[in-house]
Tab-separated table of N, CA, C and O in Angstrom:
chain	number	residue	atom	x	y	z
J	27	UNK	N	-24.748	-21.208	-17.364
J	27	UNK	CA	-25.332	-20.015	-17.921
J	27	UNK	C	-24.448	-19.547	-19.070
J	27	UNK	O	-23.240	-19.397	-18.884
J	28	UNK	N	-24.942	-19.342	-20.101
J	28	UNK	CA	-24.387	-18.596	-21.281
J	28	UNK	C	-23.515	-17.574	-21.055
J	28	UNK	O	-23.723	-17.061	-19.956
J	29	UNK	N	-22.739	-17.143	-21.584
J	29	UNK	CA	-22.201	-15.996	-21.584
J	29	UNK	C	-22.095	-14.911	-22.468
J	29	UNK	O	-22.182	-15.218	-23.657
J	30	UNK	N	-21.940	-13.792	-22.220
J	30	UNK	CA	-21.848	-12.939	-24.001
J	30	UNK	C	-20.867	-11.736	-23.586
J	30	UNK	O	-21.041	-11.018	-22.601
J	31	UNK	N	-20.046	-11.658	-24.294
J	31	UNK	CA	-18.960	-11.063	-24.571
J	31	UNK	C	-19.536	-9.916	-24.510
J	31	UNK	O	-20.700	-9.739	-24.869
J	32	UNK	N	-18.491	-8.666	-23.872
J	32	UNK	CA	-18.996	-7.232	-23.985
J	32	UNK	C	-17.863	-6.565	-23.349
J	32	UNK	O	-17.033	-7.187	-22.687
J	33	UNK	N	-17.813	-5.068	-23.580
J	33	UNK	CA	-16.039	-4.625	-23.799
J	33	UNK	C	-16.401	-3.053	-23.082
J	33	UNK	O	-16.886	-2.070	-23.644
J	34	UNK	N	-15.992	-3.209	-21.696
J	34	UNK	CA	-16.071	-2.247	-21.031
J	34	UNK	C	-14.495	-1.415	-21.071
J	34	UNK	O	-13.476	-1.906	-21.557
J	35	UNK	N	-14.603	-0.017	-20.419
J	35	UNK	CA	-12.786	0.566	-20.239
J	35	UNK	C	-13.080	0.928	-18.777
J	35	UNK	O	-14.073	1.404	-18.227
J	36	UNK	N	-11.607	0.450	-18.242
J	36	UNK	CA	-11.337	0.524	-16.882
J	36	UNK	C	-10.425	1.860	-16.726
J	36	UNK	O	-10.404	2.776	-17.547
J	37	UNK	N	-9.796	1.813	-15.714
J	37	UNK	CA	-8.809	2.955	-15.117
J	37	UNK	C	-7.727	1.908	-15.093
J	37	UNK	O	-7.813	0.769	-14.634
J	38	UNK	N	-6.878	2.383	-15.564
J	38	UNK	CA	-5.370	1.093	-15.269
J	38	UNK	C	-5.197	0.663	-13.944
J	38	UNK	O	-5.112	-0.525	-13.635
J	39	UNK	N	-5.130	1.808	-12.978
J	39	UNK	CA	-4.878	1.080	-12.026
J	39	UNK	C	-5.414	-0.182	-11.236
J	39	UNK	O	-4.826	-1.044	-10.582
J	40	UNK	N	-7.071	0.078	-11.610
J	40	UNK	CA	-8.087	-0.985	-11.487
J	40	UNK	C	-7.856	-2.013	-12.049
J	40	UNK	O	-8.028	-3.038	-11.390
J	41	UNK	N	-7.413	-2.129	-13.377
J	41	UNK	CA	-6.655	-3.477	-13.923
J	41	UNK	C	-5.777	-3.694	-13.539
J	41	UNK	O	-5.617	-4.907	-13.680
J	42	UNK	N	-4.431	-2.984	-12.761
J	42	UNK	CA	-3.602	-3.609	-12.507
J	42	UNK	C	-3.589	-4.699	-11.119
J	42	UNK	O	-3.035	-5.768	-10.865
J	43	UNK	N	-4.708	-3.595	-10.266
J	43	UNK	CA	-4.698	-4.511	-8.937
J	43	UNK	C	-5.284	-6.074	-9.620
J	43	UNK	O	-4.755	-7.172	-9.446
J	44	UNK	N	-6.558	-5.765	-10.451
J	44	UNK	CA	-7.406	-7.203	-10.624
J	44	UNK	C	-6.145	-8.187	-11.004
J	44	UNK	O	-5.990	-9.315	-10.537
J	45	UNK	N	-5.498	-7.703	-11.705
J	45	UNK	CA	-3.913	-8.427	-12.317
J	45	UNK	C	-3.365	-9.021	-10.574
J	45	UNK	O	-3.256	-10.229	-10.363
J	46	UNK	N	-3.136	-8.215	-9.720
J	46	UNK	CA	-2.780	-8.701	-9.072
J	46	UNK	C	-3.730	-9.962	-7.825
J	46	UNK	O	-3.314	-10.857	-7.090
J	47	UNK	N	-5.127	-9.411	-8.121
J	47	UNK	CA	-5.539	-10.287	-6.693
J	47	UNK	C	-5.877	-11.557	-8.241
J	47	UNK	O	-6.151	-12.648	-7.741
J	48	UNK	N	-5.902	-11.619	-9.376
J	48	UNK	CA	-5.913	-12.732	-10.216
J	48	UNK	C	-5.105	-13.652	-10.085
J	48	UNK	O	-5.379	-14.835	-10.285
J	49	UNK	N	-3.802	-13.135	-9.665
J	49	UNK	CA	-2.382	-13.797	-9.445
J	49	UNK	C	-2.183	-14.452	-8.164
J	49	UNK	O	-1.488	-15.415	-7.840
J	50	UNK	N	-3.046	-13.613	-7.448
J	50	UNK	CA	-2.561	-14.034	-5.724
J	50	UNK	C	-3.602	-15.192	-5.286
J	50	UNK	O	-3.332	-16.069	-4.466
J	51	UNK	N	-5.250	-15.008	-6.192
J	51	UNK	CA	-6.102	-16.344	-5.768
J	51	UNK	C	-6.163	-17.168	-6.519
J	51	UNK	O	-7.025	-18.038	-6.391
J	52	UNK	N	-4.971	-17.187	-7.911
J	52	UNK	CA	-4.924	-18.554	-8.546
J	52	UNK	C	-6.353	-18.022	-9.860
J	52	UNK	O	-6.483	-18.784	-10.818
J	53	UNK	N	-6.890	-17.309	-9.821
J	53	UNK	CA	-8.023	-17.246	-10.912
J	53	UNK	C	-7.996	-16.706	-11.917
J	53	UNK	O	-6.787	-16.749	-12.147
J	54	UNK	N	-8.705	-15.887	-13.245
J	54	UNK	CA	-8.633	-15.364	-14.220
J	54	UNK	C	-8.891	-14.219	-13.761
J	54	UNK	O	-9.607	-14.012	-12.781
J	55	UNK	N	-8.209	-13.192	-14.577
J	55	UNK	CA	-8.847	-11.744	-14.486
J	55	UNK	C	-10.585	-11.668	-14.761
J	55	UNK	O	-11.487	-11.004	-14.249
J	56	UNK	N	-10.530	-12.678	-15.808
J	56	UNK	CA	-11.953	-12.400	-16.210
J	56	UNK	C	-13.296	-13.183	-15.352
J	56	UNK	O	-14.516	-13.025	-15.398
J	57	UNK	N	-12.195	-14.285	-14.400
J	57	UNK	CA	-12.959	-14.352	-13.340
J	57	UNK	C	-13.624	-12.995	-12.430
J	57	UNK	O	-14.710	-12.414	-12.443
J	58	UNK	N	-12.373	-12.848	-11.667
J	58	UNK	CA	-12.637	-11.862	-10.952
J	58	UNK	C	-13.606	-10.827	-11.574
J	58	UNK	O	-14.650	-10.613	-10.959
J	59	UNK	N	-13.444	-10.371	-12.365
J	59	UNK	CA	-14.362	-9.387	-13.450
J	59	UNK	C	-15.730	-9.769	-13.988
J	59	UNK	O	-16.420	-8.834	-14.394
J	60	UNK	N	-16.292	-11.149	-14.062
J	60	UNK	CA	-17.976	-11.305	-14.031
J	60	UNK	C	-18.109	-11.459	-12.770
J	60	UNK	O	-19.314	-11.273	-12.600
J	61	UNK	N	-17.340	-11.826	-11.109
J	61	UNK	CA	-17.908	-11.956	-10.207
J	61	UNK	C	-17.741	-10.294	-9.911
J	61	UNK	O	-18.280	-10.202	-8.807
J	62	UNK	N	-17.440	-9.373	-10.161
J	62	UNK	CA	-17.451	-8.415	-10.162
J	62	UNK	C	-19.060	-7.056	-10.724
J	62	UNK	O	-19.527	-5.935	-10.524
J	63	UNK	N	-19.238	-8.429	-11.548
J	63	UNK	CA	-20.191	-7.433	-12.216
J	63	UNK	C	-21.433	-8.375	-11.538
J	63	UNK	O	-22.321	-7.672	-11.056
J	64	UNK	N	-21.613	-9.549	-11.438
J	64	UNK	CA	-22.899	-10.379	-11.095
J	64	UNK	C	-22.718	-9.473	-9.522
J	64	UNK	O	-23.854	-9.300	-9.080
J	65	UNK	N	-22.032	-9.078	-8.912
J	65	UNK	CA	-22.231	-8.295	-7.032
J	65	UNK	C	-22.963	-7.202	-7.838
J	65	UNK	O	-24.179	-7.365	-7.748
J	66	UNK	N	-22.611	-6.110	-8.618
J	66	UNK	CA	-22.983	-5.496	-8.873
J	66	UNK	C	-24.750	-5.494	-9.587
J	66	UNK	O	-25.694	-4.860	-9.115
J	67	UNK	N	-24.768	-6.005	-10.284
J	67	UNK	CA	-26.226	-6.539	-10.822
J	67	UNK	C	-26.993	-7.072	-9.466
J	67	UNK	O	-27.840	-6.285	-9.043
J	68	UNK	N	-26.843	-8.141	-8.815
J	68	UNK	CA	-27.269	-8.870	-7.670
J	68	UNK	C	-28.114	-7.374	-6.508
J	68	UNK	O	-29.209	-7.192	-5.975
J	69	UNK	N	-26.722	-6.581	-6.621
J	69	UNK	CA	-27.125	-5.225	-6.103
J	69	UNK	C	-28.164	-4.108	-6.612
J	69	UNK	O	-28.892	-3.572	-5.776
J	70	UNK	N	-28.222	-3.850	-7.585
J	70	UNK	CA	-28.563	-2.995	-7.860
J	70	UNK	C	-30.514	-3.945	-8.524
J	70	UNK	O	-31.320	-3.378	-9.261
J	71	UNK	N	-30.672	-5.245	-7.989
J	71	UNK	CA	-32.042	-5.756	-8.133
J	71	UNK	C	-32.989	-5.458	-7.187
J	71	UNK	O	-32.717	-5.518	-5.988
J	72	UNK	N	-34.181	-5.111	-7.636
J	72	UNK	CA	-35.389	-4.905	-6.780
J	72	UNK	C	-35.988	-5.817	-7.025
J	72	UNK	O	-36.189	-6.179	-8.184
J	73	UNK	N	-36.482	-6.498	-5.862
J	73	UNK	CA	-37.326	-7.994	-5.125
J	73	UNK	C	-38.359	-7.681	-5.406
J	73	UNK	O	-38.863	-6.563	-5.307
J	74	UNK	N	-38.928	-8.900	-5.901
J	74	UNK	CA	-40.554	-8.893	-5.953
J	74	UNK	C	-41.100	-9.164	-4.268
J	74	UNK	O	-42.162	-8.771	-3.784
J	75	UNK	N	-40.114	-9.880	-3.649
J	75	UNK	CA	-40.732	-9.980	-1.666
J	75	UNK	C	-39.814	-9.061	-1.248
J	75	UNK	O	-38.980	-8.400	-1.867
J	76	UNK	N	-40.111	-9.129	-0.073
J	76	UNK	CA	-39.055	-8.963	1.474
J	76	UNK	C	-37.617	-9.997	1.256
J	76	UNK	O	-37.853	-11.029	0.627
J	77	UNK	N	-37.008	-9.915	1.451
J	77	UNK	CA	-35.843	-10.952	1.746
J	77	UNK	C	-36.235	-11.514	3.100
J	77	UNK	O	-36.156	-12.730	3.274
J	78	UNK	N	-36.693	-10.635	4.163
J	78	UNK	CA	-37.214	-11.669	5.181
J	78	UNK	C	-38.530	-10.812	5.383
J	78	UNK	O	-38.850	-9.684	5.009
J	79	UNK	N	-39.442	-12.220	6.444
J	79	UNK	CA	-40.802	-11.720	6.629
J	79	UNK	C	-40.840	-12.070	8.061
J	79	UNK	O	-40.134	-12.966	8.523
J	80	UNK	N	-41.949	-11.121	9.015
J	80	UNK	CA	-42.051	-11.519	9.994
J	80	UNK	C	-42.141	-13.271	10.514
J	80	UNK	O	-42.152	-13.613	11.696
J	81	UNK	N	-42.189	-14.089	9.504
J	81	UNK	CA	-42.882	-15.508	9.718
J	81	UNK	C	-41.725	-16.532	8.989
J	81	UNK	O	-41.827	-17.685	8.569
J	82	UNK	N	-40.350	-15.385	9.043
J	82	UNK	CA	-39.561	-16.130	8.350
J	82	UNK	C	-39.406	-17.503	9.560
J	82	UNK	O	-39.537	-17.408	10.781
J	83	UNK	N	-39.141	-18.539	8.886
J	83	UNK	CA	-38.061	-19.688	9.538
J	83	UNK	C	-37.162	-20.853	8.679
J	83	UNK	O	-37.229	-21.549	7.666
J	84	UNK	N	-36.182	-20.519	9.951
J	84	UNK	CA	-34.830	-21.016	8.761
J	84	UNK	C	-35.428	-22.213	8.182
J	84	UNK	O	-36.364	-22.824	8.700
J	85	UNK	N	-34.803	-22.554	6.991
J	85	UNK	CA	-35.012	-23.868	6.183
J	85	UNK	C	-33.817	-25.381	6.512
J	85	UNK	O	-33.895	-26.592	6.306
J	86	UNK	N	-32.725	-24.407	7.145
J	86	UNK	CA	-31.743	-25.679	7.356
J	86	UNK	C	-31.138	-25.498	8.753
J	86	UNK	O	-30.653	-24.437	9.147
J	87	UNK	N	-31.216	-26.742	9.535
J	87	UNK	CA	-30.333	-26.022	10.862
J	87	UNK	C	-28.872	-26.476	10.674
J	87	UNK	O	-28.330	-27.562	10.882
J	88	UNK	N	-28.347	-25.136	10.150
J	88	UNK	CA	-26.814	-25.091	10.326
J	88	UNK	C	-26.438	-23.861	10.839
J	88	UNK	O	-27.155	-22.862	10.887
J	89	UNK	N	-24.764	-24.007	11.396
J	89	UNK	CA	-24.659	-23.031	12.127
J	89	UNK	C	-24.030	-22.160	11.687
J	89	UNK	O	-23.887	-22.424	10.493
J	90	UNK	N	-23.394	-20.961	11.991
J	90	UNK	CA	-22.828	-19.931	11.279
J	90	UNK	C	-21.200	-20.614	10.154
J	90	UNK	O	-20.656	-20.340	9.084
J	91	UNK	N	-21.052	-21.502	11.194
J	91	UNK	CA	-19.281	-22.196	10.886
J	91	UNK	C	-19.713	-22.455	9.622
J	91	UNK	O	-19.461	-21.731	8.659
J	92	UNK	N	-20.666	-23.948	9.562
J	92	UNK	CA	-20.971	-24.836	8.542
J	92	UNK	C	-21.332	-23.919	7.319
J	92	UNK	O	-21.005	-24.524	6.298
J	93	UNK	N	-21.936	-22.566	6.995
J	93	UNK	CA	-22.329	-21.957	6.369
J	93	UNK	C	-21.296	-21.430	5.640
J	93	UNK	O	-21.080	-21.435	4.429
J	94	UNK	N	-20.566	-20.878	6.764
J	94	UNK	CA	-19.007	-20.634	6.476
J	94	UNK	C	-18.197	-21.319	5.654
J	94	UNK	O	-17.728	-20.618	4.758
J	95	UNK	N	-17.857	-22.487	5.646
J	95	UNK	CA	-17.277	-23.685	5.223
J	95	UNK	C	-17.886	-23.786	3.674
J	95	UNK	O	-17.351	-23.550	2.591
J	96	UNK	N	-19.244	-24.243	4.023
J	96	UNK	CA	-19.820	-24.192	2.425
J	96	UNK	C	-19.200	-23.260	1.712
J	96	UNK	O	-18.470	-23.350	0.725
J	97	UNK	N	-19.525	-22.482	2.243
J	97	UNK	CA	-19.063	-20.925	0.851
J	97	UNK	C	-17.550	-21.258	0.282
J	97	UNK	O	-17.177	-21.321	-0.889
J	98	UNK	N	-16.646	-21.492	1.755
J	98	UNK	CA	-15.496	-21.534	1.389
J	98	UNK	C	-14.741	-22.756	0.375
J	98	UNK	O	-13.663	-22.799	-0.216
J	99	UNK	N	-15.997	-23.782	0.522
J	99	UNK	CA	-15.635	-24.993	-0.271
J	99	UNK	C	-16.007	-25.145	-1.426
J	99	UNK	O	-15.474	-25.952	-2.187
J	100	UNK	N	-17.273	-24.167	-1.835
J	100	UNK	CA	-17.936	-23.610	-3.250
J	100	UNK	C	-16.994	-22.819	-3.613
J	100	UNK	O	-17.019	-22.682	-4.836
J	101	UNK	N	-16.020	-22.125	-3.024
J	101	UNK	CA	-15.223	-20.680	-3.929
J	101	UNK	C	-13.756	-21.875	-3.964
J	101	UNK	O	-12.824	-21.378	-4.597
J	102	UNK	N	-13.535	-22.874	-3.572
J	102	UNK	CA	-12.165	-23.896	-4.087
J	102	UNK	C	-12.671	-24.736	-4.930
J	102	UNK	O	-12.010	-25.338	-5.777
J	103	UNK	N	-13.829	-24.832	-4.765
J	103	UNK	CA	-14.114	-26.128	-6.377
J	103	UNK	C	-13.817	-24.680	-7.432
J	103	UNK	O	-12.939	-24.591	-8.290
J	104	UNK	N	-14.852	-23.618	-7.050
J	104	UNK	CA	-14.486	-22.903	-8.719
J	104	UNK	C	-12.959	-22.432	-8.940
J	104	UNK	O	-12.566	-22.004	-10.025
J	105	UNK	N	-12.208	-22.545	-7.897
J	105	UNK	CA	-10.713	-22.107	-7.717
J	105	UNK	C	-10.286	-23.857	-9.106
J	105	UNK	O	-10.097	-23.840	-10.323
J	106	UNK	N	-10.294	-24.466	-8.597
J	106	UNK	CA	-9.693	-25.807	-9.107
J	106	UNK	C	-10.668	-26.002	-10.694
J	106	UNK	O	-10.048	-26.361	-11.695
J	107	UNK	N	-12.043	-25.759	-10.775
J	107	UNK	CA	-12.415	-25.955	-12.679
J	107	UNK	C	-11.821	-24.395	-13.144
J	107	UNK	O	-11.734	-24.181	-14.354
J	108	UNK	N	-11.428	-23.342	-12.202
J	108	UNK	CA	-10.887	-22.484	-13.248
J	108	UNK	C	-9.428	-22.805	-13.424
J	108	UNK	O	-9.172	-22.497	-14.588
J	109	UNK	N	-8.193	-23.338	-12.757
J	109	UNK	CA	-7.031	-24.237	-12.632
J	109	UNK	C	-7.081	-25.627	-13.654
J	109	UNK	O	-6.148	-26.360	-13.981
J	110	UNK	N	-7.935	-25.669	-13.873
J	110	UNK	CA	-8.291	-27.054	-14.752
J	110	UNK	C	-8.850	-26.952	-15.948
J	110	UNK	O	-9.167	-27.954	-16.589
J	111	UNK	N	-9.108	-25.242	-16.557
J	111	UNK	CA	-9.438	-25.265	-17.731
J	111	UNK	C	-8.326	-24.757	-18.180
J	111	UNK	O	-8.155	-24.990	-19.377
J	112	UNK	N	-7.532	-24.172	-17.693
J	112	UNK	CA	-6.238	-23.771	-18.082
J	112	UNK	C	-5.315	-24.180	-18.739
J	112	UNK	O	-4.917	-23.838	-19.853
J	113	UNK	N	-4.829	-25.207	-17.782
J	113	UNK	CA	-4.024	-26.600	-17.881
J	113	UNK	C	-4.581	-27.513	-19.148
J	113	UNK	O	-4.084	-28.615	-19.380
């Protein structure tokens, strides 16, 4: 997805923590700061459906762990191409 530059003002202290959890998970500030704003957007969207319907049924049988895992193995690949554009 494209990106486009745009220049918000914070409260320092808010930059300083992002400074710090940037430092502590290995990522960019400016990481942390579009996943910051895509929660926010993600949030503040109104659905054309339900998120669920009486007639929902799951699409994959996995279990809470495996779901778990995914996420956690999707947030270390982007840990390692943001470590790797760096470098």
């Amino acid at each position: 997805m494209a990106k486009k530059r745009t220049m918000v003002y914070a409260n320092e202290e808010d930059l300083a923590l992002i400074k710090e959890a940037a430092k502590r998970n290995g990522v960019s500030e400016a990481e942390i700061i579009r996943d910051a704003i895509h929660r926010a957007a993600m949030s503040s969207r109104i659905w054309d459906e339900p998120f669920f319907r009486k007639t929902y049924k799951r699409t994959r049988d996995e279990s809470y762990q495996e779901a778990k895992d995914a996420v956690w193995e999707e947030k270390l690949d982007r840990y390692h191409q943001s470590k790797d554009e760096r470098e």
